Short mmCIF file of C-alpha atoms in Angstrom, two decimals:
data_model
loop_
_atom_site.label_atom_id
_atom_site.label_comp_id
_atom_site.label_asym_id
_atom_site.label_seq_id
_atom_site.Cartn_x
_atom_site.Cartn_y
_atom_site.Cartn_z
CA MET A 1 -52.63 -278.78 -36.55
CA LYS A 2 -50.14 -281.63 -36.73
CA ILE A 3 -51.25 -284.34 -34.32
CA ALA A 4 -49.91 -287.73 -33.31
CA THR A 5 -52.68 -290.18 -32.40
CA VAL A 6 -51.11 -292.94 -30.32
CA GLY A 7 -52.58 -296.16 -29.01
CA VAL A 8 -55.64 -298.24 -29.84
CA HIS A 9 -56.39 -298.97 -33.50
CA VAL A 10 -59.28 -301.32 -34.35
CA LEU A 11 -61.08 -302.53 -37.45
CA ASP A 12 -64.83 -302.47 -36.78
CA THR A 13 -67.31 -304.64 -38.65
CA HIS A 14 -70.78 -303.11 -38.39
CA VAL A 15 -73.77 -305.36 -39.02
CA ILE A 16 -77.01 -303.43 -39.39
CA GLY A 17 -80.46 -304.88 -38.82
CA ILE A 18 -79.75 -307.51 -36.16
CA GLU A 19 -82.93 -308.39 -34.28
CA SER A 20 -81.63 -311.60 -32.70
CA ILE A 21 -78.88 -314.20 -33.01
CA PRO A 22 -80.17 -316.99 -35.30
CA ALA A 23 -80.76 -320.32 -33.60
CA SER A 24 -78.50 -323.30 -34.23
CA SER A 25 -76.71 -322.85 -37.59
CA ASP A 26 -79.49 -320.81 -39.21
CA GLY A 27 -78.70 -317.68 -41.17
CA GLN A 28 -80.28 -314.24 -41.36
CA LEU A 29 -80.27 -311.53 -43.99
CA VAL A 30 -79.20 -308.08 -42.80
CA GLU A 31 -79.32 -304.59 -44.28
CA THR A 32 -75.60 -303.75 -44.33
CA ILE A 33 -72.18 -305.10 -43.36
CA ARG A 34 -69.43 -302.47 -43.34
CA PHE A 35 -65.80 -302.10 -42.26
CA SER A 36 -64.45 -298.92 -40.66
CA PRO A 37 -61.29 -297.85 -38.80
CA ALA A 38 -61.97 -297.33 -35.11
CA GLY A 39 -60.44 -297.12 -31.66
CA THR A 40 -59.55 -294.29 -29.31
CA ALA A 41 -56.56 -293.51 -31.55
CA GLY A 42 -57.61 -294.89 -34.96
CA GLY A 43 -61.17 -293.57 -35.03
CA THR A 44 -60.10 -290.20 -33.69
CA ALA A 45 -57.37 -290.04 -36.35
CA VAL A 46 -59.90 -290.46 -39.16
CA VAL A 47 -62.17 -287.69 -37.92
CA LEU A 48 -59.27 -285.31 -37.27
CA SER A 49 -58.04 -285.84 -40.81
CA ARG A 50 -61.48 -285.06 -42.19
CA LEU A 51 -61.54 -281.89 -40.08
CA GLY A 52 -58.35 -280.69 -41.74
CA ALA A 53 -55.61 -281.78 -39.33
CA GLU A 54 -52.35 -283.42 -40.40
CA VAL A 55 -52.48 -286.78 -38.62
CA LEU A 56 -49.74 -289.31 -37.82
CA SER A 57 -50.87 -292.57 -36.21
CA PHE A 58 -48.78 -294.72 -33.88
CA GLY A 59 -49.71 -298.14 -32.55
CA ALA A 60 -49.59 -301.83 -33.42
CA VAL A 61 -51.45 -304.07 -35.86
CA GLY A 62 -50.92 -307.66 -36.95
CA THR A 63 -49.48 -308.93 -40.22
CA ASP A 64 -52.88 -310.41 -41.10
CA PRO A 65 -55.40 -309.36 -43.78
CA VAL A 66 -57.36 -307.48 -41.10
CA GLY A 67 -54.29 -305.30 -40.56
CA ASP A 68 -53.89 -304.79 -44.31
CA SER A 69 -57.49 -303.58 -44.49
CA LEU A 70 -57.16 -301.27 -41.49
CA LEU A 71 -53.98 -299.66 -42.85
CA ALA A 72 -55.59 -299.18 -46.25
CA LEU A 73 -58.69 -297.55 -44.78
CA LEU A 74 -56.62 -295.17 -42.64
CA ALA A 75 -54.37 -294.24 -45.56
CA ARG A 76 -57.41 -293.58 -47.75
CA GLU A 77 -58.48 -291.00 -45.16
CA GLY A 78 -55.13 -289.22 -45.40
CA VAL A 79 -53.71 -290.57 -42.12
CA ASP A 80 -49.95 -291.18 -42.07
CA THR A 81 -49.68 -294.83 -40.99
CA SER A 82 -45.88 -295.13 -41.06
CA GLY A 83 -45.84 -295.17 -37.25
CA LEU A 84 -48.04 -298.27 -37.02
CA VAL A 85 -45.79 -301.28 -36.36
CA ARG A 86 -46.79 -304.79 -37.39
CA LYS A 87 -46.71 -307.63 -34.88
CA PRO A 88 -46.47 -311.05 -36.57
CA ASP A 89 -47.45 -312.95 -33.42
CA HIS A 90 -50.65 -310.99 -32.80
CA GLN A 91 -53.79 -310.50 -34.81
CA THR A 92 -55.01 -307.00 -35.58
CA SER A 93 -57.52 -305.76 -33.04
CA SER A 94 -61.05 -306.08 -34.35
CA SER A 95 -64.67 -305.73 -33.26
CA VAL A 96 -67.94 -307.05 -34.62
CA ILE A 97 -70.81 -304.70 -33.80
CA PRO A 98 -74.37 -305.88 -34.41
CA VAL A 99 -76.61 -302.82 -34.48
CA ARG A 100 -80.21 -303.48 -33.45
CA PRO A 101 -83.14 -301.57 -34.99
CA ASN A 102 -83.46 -299.49 -31.79
CA GLY A 103 -79.81 -298.43 -32.02
CA ASP A 104 -78.42 -300.73 -29.31
CA ARG A 105 -74.97 -301.97 -30.28
CA PRO A 106 -73.45 -304.81 -28.28
CA ALA A 107 -70.01 -305.85 -29.48
CA TRP A 108 -67.58 -308.72 -29.72
CA HIS A 109 -64.01 -307.48 -29.41
CA CYS A 110 -60.50 -308.93 -29.77
CA ILE A 111 -57.71 -306.87 -28.13
CA GLY A 112 -55.06 -308.32 -30.42
CA ALA A 113 -51.95 -306.29 -31.21
CA ASN A 114 -53.10 -303.29 -29.16
CA GLY A 115 -52.06 -305.24 -26.07
CA ALA A 116 -48.53 -305.71 -27.47
CA PHE A 117 -47.75 -302.05 -28.20
CA THR A 118 -45.02 -300.52 -26.01
CA LEU A 119 -42.98 -297.32 -26.02
CA ASP A 120 -40.15 -299.29 -27.63
CA ASP A 121 -42.32 -299.42 -30.75
CA LEU A 122 -42.39 -295.62 -31.04
CA ASP A 123 -39.39 -293.65 -32.27
CA LEU A 124 -39.68 -290.42 -30.30
CA ALA A 125 -37.73 -288.56 -32.99
CA THR A 126 -40.70 -288.99 -35.34
CA LEU A 127 -42.79 -286.78 -33.04
CA GLU A 128 -40.69 -283.68 -33.76
CA GLY A 129 -42.86 -280.91 -35.16
CA ILE A 130 -46.19 -282.10 -33.78
CA THR A 131 -48.47 -279.55 -32.13
CA HIS A 132 -50.52 -282.10 -30.17
CA LEU A 133 -50.28 -285.69 -28.95
CA HIS A 134 -53.45 -287.68 -28.29
CA LEU A 135 -53.07 -290.97 -26.41
CA GLY A 136 -56.01 -293.33 -26.74
CA GLY A 137 -55.98 -296.30 -24.36
CA PRO A 138 -53.23 -295.44 -21.83
CA GLU A 139 -54.18 -298.50 -19.81
CA PHE A 140 -52.32 -300.70 -22.30
CA LEU A 141 -49.05 -298.82 -21.71
CA GLY A 142 -49.60 -298.29 -17.99
CA GLY A 143 -49.50 -294.96 -16.22
CA GLU A 144 -45.73 -294.68 -15.90
CA ALA A 145 -45.03 -295.24 -19.63
CA ALA A 146 -48.02 -293.13 -20.64
CA GLY A 147 -46.76 -290.32 -18.41
CA GLN A 148 -43.30 -290.54 -19.98
CA LEU A 149 -44.77 -290.23 -23.47
CA LEU A 150 -47.01 -287.28 -22.58
CA ALA A 151 -44.18 -285.55 -20.74
CA HIS A 152 -41.96 -285.92 -23.81
CA ALA A 153 -44.69 -284.43 -26.00
CA ARG A 154 -44.92 -281.42 -23.71
CA SER A 155 -41.13 -281.06 -23.73
CA ILE A 156 -41.18 -280.56 -27.51
CA GLY A 157 -43.92 -277.94 -27.30
CA ALA A 158 -47.02 -280.08 -27.93
CA THR A 159 -50.25 -280.10 -25.94
CA THR A 160 -51.57 -283.46 -24.78
CA SER A 161 -54.84 -285.33 -24.41
CA LEU A 162 -55.90 -288.68 -23.02
CA ASP A 163 -58.89 -290.91 -23.79
CA ILE A 164 -59.36 -294.02 -21.65
CA LEU A 165 -60.95 -297.09 -23.22
CA ALA A 166 -61.64 -299.22 -20.14
CA PRO A 167 -64.83 -298.90 -18.05
CA GLY A 168 -64.69 -296.70 -14.99
CA ASP A 169 -63.05 -298.39 -12.02
CA PRO A 170 -60.95 -296.91 -9.18
CA ASP A 171 -58.24 -299.54 -9.75
CA MET A 172 -57.97 -298.49 -13.41
CA LEU A 173 -57.61 -294.85 -12.40
CA ALA A 174 -54.80 -295.87 -10.03
CA TRP A 175 -53.15 -297.83 -12.85
CA ILE A 176 -52.92 -294.74 -15.10
CA ALA A 177 -52.63 -292.07 -12.38
CA ASP A 178 -49.03 -291.24 -13.31
CA ALA A 179 -50.22 -289.98 -16.71
CA LEU A 180 -52.72 -287.41 -15.41
CA PRO A 181 -50.24 -284.68 -14.35
CA HIS A 182 -48.94 -284.66 -17.95
CA THR A 183 -52.43 -284.46 -19.48
CA ASP A 184 -53.76 -281.11 -20.68
CA TYR A 185 -57.16 -282.53 -21.72
CA LEU A 186 -58.78 -285.67 -20.34
CA LEU A 187 -61.67 -286.97 -22.48
CA PRO A 188 -63.74 -289.59 -20.58
CA ASN A 189 -67.43 -290.42 -20.71
CA ASP A 190 -69.81 -289.88 -17.81
CA GLU A 191 -69.83 -293.51 -16.66
CA GLN A 192 -66.03 -293.53 -16.51
CA VAL A 193 -65.87 -290.34 -14.44
CA LEU A 194 -68.36 -291.64 -11.88
CA GLY A 195 -66.73 -295.07 -11.79
CA PHE A 196 -63.16 -293.78 -11.49
CA THR A 197 -63.94 -291.38 -8.67
CA GLY A 198 -66.91 -292.90 -6.85
CA ALA A 199 -68.66 -289.54 -7.13
CA THR A 200 -72.44 -289.34 -7.49
CA ASP A 201 -72.30 -285.93 -9.18
CA LEU A 202 -70.59 -285.65 -12.58
CA ALA A 203 -69.10 -282.20 -11.99
CA GLU A 204 -67.76 -283.34 -8.62
CA GLY A 205 -66.15 -286.37 -10.25
CA ALA A 206 -64.60 -284.27 -13.01
CA ARG A 207 -63.19 -281.86 -10.43
CA ALA A 208 -61.59 -284.81 -8.66
CA LEU A 209 -59.83 -285.74 -11.91
CA VAL A 210 -58.63 -282.15 -12.30
CA ALA A 211 -57.32 -282.33 -8.73
CA ALA A 212 -55.51 -285.55 -9.71
CA GLY A 213 -53.57 -283.62 -12.35
CA ALA A 214 -55.60 -283.22 -15.54
CA GLY A 215 -55.70 -279.64 -16.81
CA CYS A 216 -59.25 -279.89 -18.21
CA VAL A 217 -61.81 -282.69 -18.21
CA ALA A 218 -64.28 -282.74 -21.12
CA VAL A 219 -66.88 -285.41 -20.36
CA THR A 220 -69.25 -286.85 -22.95
CA GLN A 221 -72.80 -287.57 -21.76
CA GLY A 222 -74.38 -289.29 -24.75
CA ALA A 223 -77.57 -287.54 -25.84
CA LYS A 224 -77.09 -284.87 -23.13
CA GLY A 225 -73.94 -283.48 -24.74
CA ALA A 226 -70.78 -282.67 -22.79
CA LEU A 227 -69.57 -281.20 -19.53
CA VAL A 228 -66.31 -279.22 -19.51
CA VAL A 229 -64.58 -278.80 -16.16
CA THR A 230 -61.40 -276.93 -15.22
CA ALA A 231 -60.08 -275.82 -11.86
CA ASP A 232 -61.95 -272.53 -12.30
CA ALA A 233 -65.15 -273.30 -14.20
CA VAL A 234 -67.84 -275.80 -15.18
CA ALA A 235 -69.67 -275.50 -18.51
CA GLU A 236 -72.52 -277.60 -19.88
CA VAL A 237 -72.70 -278.01 -23.67
CA ALA A 238 -75.89 -279.46 -25.16
CA ALA A 239 -75.89 -282.17 -27.81
CA TYR A 240 -77.22 -281.31 -31.24
CA PRO A 241 -80.62 -282.87 -31.96
CA ILE A 242 -80.75 -285.48 -34.72
CA ASP A 243 -83.89 -286.43 -36.62
CA PRO A 244 -84.67 -290.03 -35.52
CA ASP A 245 -84.98 -291.01 -39.17
CA LYS A 246 -81.38 -289.87 -39.73
CA LEU A 247 -79.85 -291.52 -36.65
CA VAL A 248 -77.94 -294.57 -37.89
CA ASP A 249 -75.26 -295.66 -35.42
CA THR A 250 -73.63 -294.04 -32.39
CA THR A 251 -70.49 -296.19 -32.62
CA GLY A 252 -67.48 -293.88 -32.66
CA CYS A 253 -69.31 -290.80 -31.40
CA GLY A 254 -66.97 -290.50 -28.42
CA ASP A 255 -63.94 -290.56 -30.73
CA ALA A 256 -65.66 -288.02 -32.97
CA PHE A 257 -66.27 -285.71 -30.02
CA SER A 258 -62.60 -285.97 -29.06
CA ALA A 259 -61.53 -285.10 -32.60
CA GLY A 260 -63.89 -282.13 -32.88
CA PHE A 261 -62.94 -280.85 -29.43
CA LEU A 262 -59.20 -281.03 -30.13
CA ARG A 263 -59.61 -279.50 -33.58
CA GLY A 264 -61.57 -276.64 -32.05
CA LEU A 265 -58.77 -275.99 -29.57
CA SER A 266 -56.22 -275.96 -32.40
CA LEU A 267 -58.28 -273.24 -34.10
CA GLY A 268 -57.97 -271.02 -31.03
CA ARG A 269 -61.41 -271.64 -29.54
CA ASP A 270 -61.99 -271.78 -25.82
CA THR A 271 -62.91 -275.11 -24.23
CA THR A 272 -66.67 -274.48 -24.34
CA GLU A 273 -66.67 -273.57 -28.03
CA ALA A 274 -64.36 -276.50 -28.74
CA ALA A 275 -66.84 -278.81 -26.98
CA ARG A 276 -69.61 -277.45 -29.19
CA LEU A 277 -67.59 -278.41 -32.26
CA GLY A 278 -67.04 -281.81 -30.65
CA CYS A 279 -70.78 -282.32 -30.13
CA ALA A 280 -71.53 -281.23 -33.69
CA THR A 281 -68.92 -283.66 -35.04
CA ALA A 282 -70.38 -286.50 -32.98
CA ALA A 283 -73.85 -285.70 -34.34
CA GLN A 284 -72.48 -285.84 -37.88
CA VAL A 285 -70.90 -289.25 -37.26
CA ALA A 286 -74.09 -290.63 -35.66
CA GLN A 287 -75.83 -290.21 -39.01
CA GLY A 288 -73.59 -292.81 -40.67
CA LEU A 289 -71.89 -296.15 -40.02
CA GLY A 290 -68.55 -295.58 -38.31
CA THR A 291 -66.37 -292.49 -38.08
CA ASP A 292 -65.60 -292.61 -41.81
CA ALA A 293 -69.21 -292.80 -43.00
CA GLY A 294 -70.65 -290.29 -45.41
CA SER A 295 -68.90 -287.11 -46.43
CA TYR A 296 -68.12 -284.39 -43.90
CA SER A 297 -65.49 -281.73 -43.34
CA LEU A 298 -64.78 -278.92 -40.91
CA GLU A 299 -66.88 -276.63 -43.07
CA SER A 300 -69.88 -278.99 -43.23
CA VAL A 301 -69.76 -279.70 -39.49
CA GLU A 302 -69.65 -275.97 -38.71
CA ALA A 303 -72.56 -275.41 -41.10
CA PHE A 304 -74.52 -278.16 -39.32
CA ALA A 305 -73.76 -276.56 -35.94
CA ALA A 306 -74.93 -273.17 -37.23
CA GLY A 307 -78.27 -274.71 -38.15
#
């Protein structure tokens, strides 16, 4: 599998053990502060690399120290970062995620250079030889440009996938609608599907997205697992149970599911089996801080899934 991950790249700062924001200028000791690469392209790239794919990342970061750190972390994971352009007038996208003892994880986020990335920043010739293109955050490009990119990927023999970052809203779906007919696999969460379509039933909403052009919709449902919908079938895939004592942080689990699902497809598995690998990968990531936490591989994830 040689995959181009295009779009949103973020440096996450996880802060573990936040019970409240200190009053005034008081301080508070916490358990852990940790950096990790994230985003619907960057986080997915890390997990795909760990699962044995050859990964090339494309997007935009700033010329700041945050960008230096993000590039270094991605490169350490074996991701080819030569397609990430640097924008001197924009800071690198970054989030601060305080994780509460109960697992809640509000976030402060800066869009930064992700909002400045355009198709002009991507040399299409560098995509030659890829087997898959994954676009994370098509809303930043807009549907027309996103559709052009996905159509080009298909024209060179690659399959395509799309992961939307924004919350579900009918206006957002209209904004990216031109990309859907060029999307083999759409990877939203349940709230996005219901919000985009106005449906009250998840399968009904996913079918509406298939009717809008997506070949397959694989929906994450948090602790419930995933729902995989095509024009011909609907399949429910359960999440893998995690010992509460081992559950650390669910940040990045959606990106991990995407990576596991796409890797499963590249190995010749059907969409249901690929979703099982996606759920197992997400469960692995939930037991650490960020998508790059701990040590896991395709073999270890498959062993976890086998019980």
